[in-house]
Amino acid sequence: AIFILKISRVLVMTNKIGLLFSHMHVREHEQYKFDILDYCINYYKNLDNDFFYVISGHGIDVPTTIKQKINALYWEPLIDSNEIGRGHPKFCINGYNLLARNNVDFSIKLRASDMVLNIDEVISNRQDSKMILSEQTSFDKKMIGDLFMAGPTGLVRLFLDGVSMGLFKEWSL
């Protein structure tokens, strides 16, 4: 039964590429962050890659003009200060859950204020079934830099779940 379940799960997946904008928390006096996010979304929309857009974060409500440009949103109205400065793992995992529920097989997670100028190179490696971990990853400090991640959605999600549950006890986000 497990074998059949895995096969059927693979058959459901599509060639969708997800963009997860994370590490976003907006206080009342920080509404300029939405201008930056909007600029980044427009940058990716101009690339004509038909991405599946997800935003994950917390704070004041996301403007309707931005909500109309994305496919899914995980947003909490209260800022969770426990998530700030440690990678926002709860929000990243919830963003990946939205990607998985929408059958996005490959995803790129980046800060809501980032633009990847060579995103086509990242996308071209999606058949390798490998994860790309970048920006602040340190093997010496055993720290996963989650500011930029790319790879098969299910694999990255399982990895983040494992780290957050302490399965890799010596590693942290």
Short mmCIF file of C-alpha atoms in Angstrom, two decimals:
data_model
loop_
_atom_site.label_atom_id
_atom_site.label_comp_id
_atom_site.label_asym_id
_atom_site.label_seq_id
_atom_site.Cartn_x
_atom_site.Cartn_y
_atom_site.Cartn_z
CA ALA A 1 0.00 0.00 0.00
CA ILE A 2 2.82 2.40 0.77
CA PHE A 3 4.44 1.63 -2.57
CA ILE A 4 1.22 2.39 -4.44
CA LEU A 5 0.74 5.58 -2.44
CA LYS A 6 4.21 6.79 -3.42
CA ILE A 7 3.57 6.05 -7.08
CA SER A 8 0.21 7.81 -7.09
CA ARG A 9 1.76 10.82 -5.32
CA VAL A 10 4.38 11.08 -8.04
CA LEU A 11 1.73 10.85 -10.75
CA VAL A 12 -0.18 13.77 -9.22
CA MET A 13 2.85 16.07 -9.27
CA THR A 14 3.16 18.54 -12.10
CA ASN A 15 5.92 20.58 -13.62
CA LYS A 16 4.93 23.58 -11.53
CA ILE A 17 7.75 25.66 -10.15
CA GLY A 18 6.99 27.41 -6.90
CA LEU A 19 8.41 30.65 -5.56
CA LEU A 20 8.10 30.93 -1.80
CA PHE A 21 8.71 34.43 -0.45
CA SER A 22 9.52 34.09 3.23
CA HIS A 23 11.22 35.86 6.12
CA MET A 24 8.56 38.52 6.01
CA HIS A 25 7.27 40.30 9.07
CA VAL A 26 5.68 43.71 8.76
CA ARG A 27 4.90 46.11 11.58
CA GLU A 28 2.61 49.11 11.13
CA HIS A 29 5.55 51.46 10.47
CA GLU A 30 7.19 49.01 8.01
CA GLN A 31 4.68 49.06 5.16
CA TYR A 32 7.55 49.87 2.78
CA LYS A 33 8.39 46.14 2.96
CA PHE A 34 5.28 45.48 0.87
CA ASP A 35 6.61 47.84 -1.81
CA ILE A 36 9.82 45.80 -1.93
CA LEU A 37 7.88 42.53 -2.09
CA ASP A 38 5.66 43.90 -4.86
CA TYR A 39 8.74 44.93 -6.84
CA CYS A 40 10.21 41.43 -6.47
CA ILE A 41 6.98 39.71 -7.51
CA ASN A 42 6.79 41.93 -10.60
CA TYR A 43 10.42 41.07 -11.43
CA TYR A 44 9.62 37.34 -11.44
CA LYS A 45 6.34 37.80 -13.32
CA ASN A 46 8.29 39.56 -16.09
CA LEU A 47 10.47 36.46 -16.52
CA ASP A 48 7.46 34.59 -17.93
CA ASN A 49 8.13 31.33 -16.08
CA ASP A 50 4.56 30.85 -14.86
CA PHE A 51 5.65 30.39 -11.25
CA PHE A 52 3.28 29.36 -8.47
CA TYR A 53 3.65 32.24 -6.00
CA VAL A 54 3.42 31.78 -2.22
CA ILE A 55 4.03 34.33 0.53
CA SER A 56 4.59 33.26 4.11
CA GLY A 57 4.88 35.71 6.97
CA HIS A 58 3.32 37.69 9.78
CA GLY A 59 2.24 41.15 10.79
CA ILE A 60 -0.13 43.71 9.33
CA ASP A 61 -2.35 42.49 6.51
CA VAL A 62 -0.90 41.96 3.04
CA PRO A 63 -2.29 44.56 0.60
CA THR A 64 -4.97 43.33 -1.80
CA THR A 65 -2.84 44.42 -4.78
CA ILE A 66 -0.21 41.86 -3.73
CA LYS A 67 -2.73 39.14 -2.84
CA GLN A 68 -4.10 39.40 -6.39
CA LYS A 69 -0.66 38.57 -7.84
CA ILE A 70 -0.02 35.39 -5.86
CA ASN A 71 -1.46 31.89 -5.72
CA ALA A 72 -1.32 31.14 -1.99
CA LEU A 73 -0.69 32.90 1.30
CA TYR A 74 0.20 31.77 4.80
CA TRP A 75 -0.04 34.87 7.00
CA GLU A 76 -0.53 35.39 10.71
CA PRO A 77 -1.82 38.78 11.89
CA LEU A 78 0.35 38.86 15.02
CA ILE A 79 4.12 38.98 14.75
CA ASP A 80 5.67 35.88 16.28
CA SER A 81 8.89 37.24 17.76
CA ASN A 82 10.09 33.69 18.48
CA GLU A 83 10.53 33.20 14.73
CA ILE A 84 12.60 36.33 14.08
CA GLY A 85 16.35 35.83 13.98
CA ARG A 86 16.14 32.07 13.73
CA GLY A 87 15.00 31.51 10.17
CA HIS A 88 11.22 31.73 10.57
CA PRO A 89 10.98 27.91 10.42
CA LYS A 90 7.26 27.77 11.25
CA PHE A 91 6.47 30.11 8.37
CA CYS A 92 8.82 28.36 5.94
CA ILE A 93 7.33 24.97 6.72
CA ASN A 94 3.79 26.31 6.34
CA GLY A 95 4.78 27.86 3.01
CA TYR A 96 6.18 24.52 1.83
CA ASN A 97 2.97 22.82 2.96
CA LEU A 98 1.02 25.16 0.66
CA LEU A 99 3.34 24.32 -2.21
CA ALA A 100 2.96 20.59 -1.61
CA ARG A 101 -0.85 20.83 -1.32
CA ASN A 102 -0.88 22.53 -4.69
CA ASN A 103 1.25 19.81 -6.31
CA VAL A 104 4.26 22.04 -6.89
CA ASP A 105 7.10 19.61 -7.51
CA PHE A 106 10.06 22.03 -7.50
CA SER A 107 10.34 25.17 -5.45
CA ILE A 108 12.64 28.06 -4.78
CA LYS A 109 12.46 29.74 -1.38
CA LEU A 110 13.92 33.17 -0.89
CA ARG A 111 13.55 36.18 1.33
CA ALA A 112 10.66 38.38 0.31
CA SER A 113 13.12 41.12 -0.62
CA ASP A 114 15.42 39.03 -2.84
CA MET A 115 15.79 38.75 -6.59
CA VAL A 116 17.78 35.89 -8.09
CA LEU A 117 19.30 37.18 -11.31
CA ASN A 118 20.28 33.73 -12.60
CA ILE A 119 17.08 31.90 -11.63
CA ASP A 120 17.07 30.08 -14.98
CA GLU A 121 20.25 28.27 -13.91
CA VAL A 122 18.57 27.18 -10.68
CA ILE A 123 15.53 25.96 -12.61
CA SER A 124 17.64 24.11 -15.17
CA ASN A 125 19.04 21.89 -12.39
CA ARG A 126 15.63 20.78 -11.13
CA GLN A 127 15.88 17.31 -12.67
CA ASP A 128 18.84 16.48 -10.40
CA SER A 129 16.65 15.88 -7.30
CA LYS A 130 19.12 17.77 -5.17
CA MET A 131 18.66 20.62 -2.74
CA ILE A 132 20.52 23.89 -2.99
CA LEU A 133 21.20 25.49 0.39
CA SER A 134 22.82 28.85 0.29
CA GLU A 135 23.43 32.05 2.16
CA GLN A 136 24.64 31.50 5.72
CA THR A 137 25.00 27.72 5.47
CA SER A 138 28.00 26.74 7.57
CA PHE A 139 29.35 23.21 7.87
CA ASP A 140 31.70 24.36 10.64
CA LYS A 141 28.84 25.80 12.74
CA LYS A 142 26.43 23.04 11.59
CA MET A 143 23.90 25.66 10.57
CA ILE A 144 21.49 25.46 7.63
CA GLY A 145 21.17 28.75 5.81
CA ASP A 146 17.56 28.84 4.76
CA LEU A 147 17.51 32.31 3.22
CA PHE A 148 17.75 30.71 -0.22
CA MET A 149 16.75 27.10 -0.83
CA ALA A 150 15.79 25.26 -3.98
CA GLY A 151 14.90 21.69 -4.76
CA PRO A 152 12.10 19.17 -4.95
CA THR A 153 9.32 20.53 -2.74
CA GLY A 154 8.73 17.29 -0.86
CA LEU A 155 12.42 16.75 -0.17
CA VAL A 156 12.98 20.27 1.16
CA ARG A 157 9.81 20.07 3.25
CA LEU A 158 10.85 16.76 4.82
CA PHE A 159 14.30 18.16 5.50
CA LEU A 160 12.90 21.28 7.22
CA ASP A 161 10.48 19.14 9.22
CA GLY A 162 13.37 16.93 10.33
CA VAL A 163 15.53 19.87 11.40
CA SER A 164 12.67 21.55 13.28
CA MET A 165 11.80 18.27 15.06
CA GLY A 166 15.43 17.78 16.11
CA LEU A 167 16.17 14.75 13.93
CA PHE A 168 19.48 16.35 13.00
CA LYS A 169 20.33 17.25 16.58
CA GLU A 170 23.64 18.92 15.83
CA TRP A 171 22.23 21.08 13.03
CA SER A 172 20.04 24.16 13.34
CA LEU A 173 18.25 26.61 11.08
#
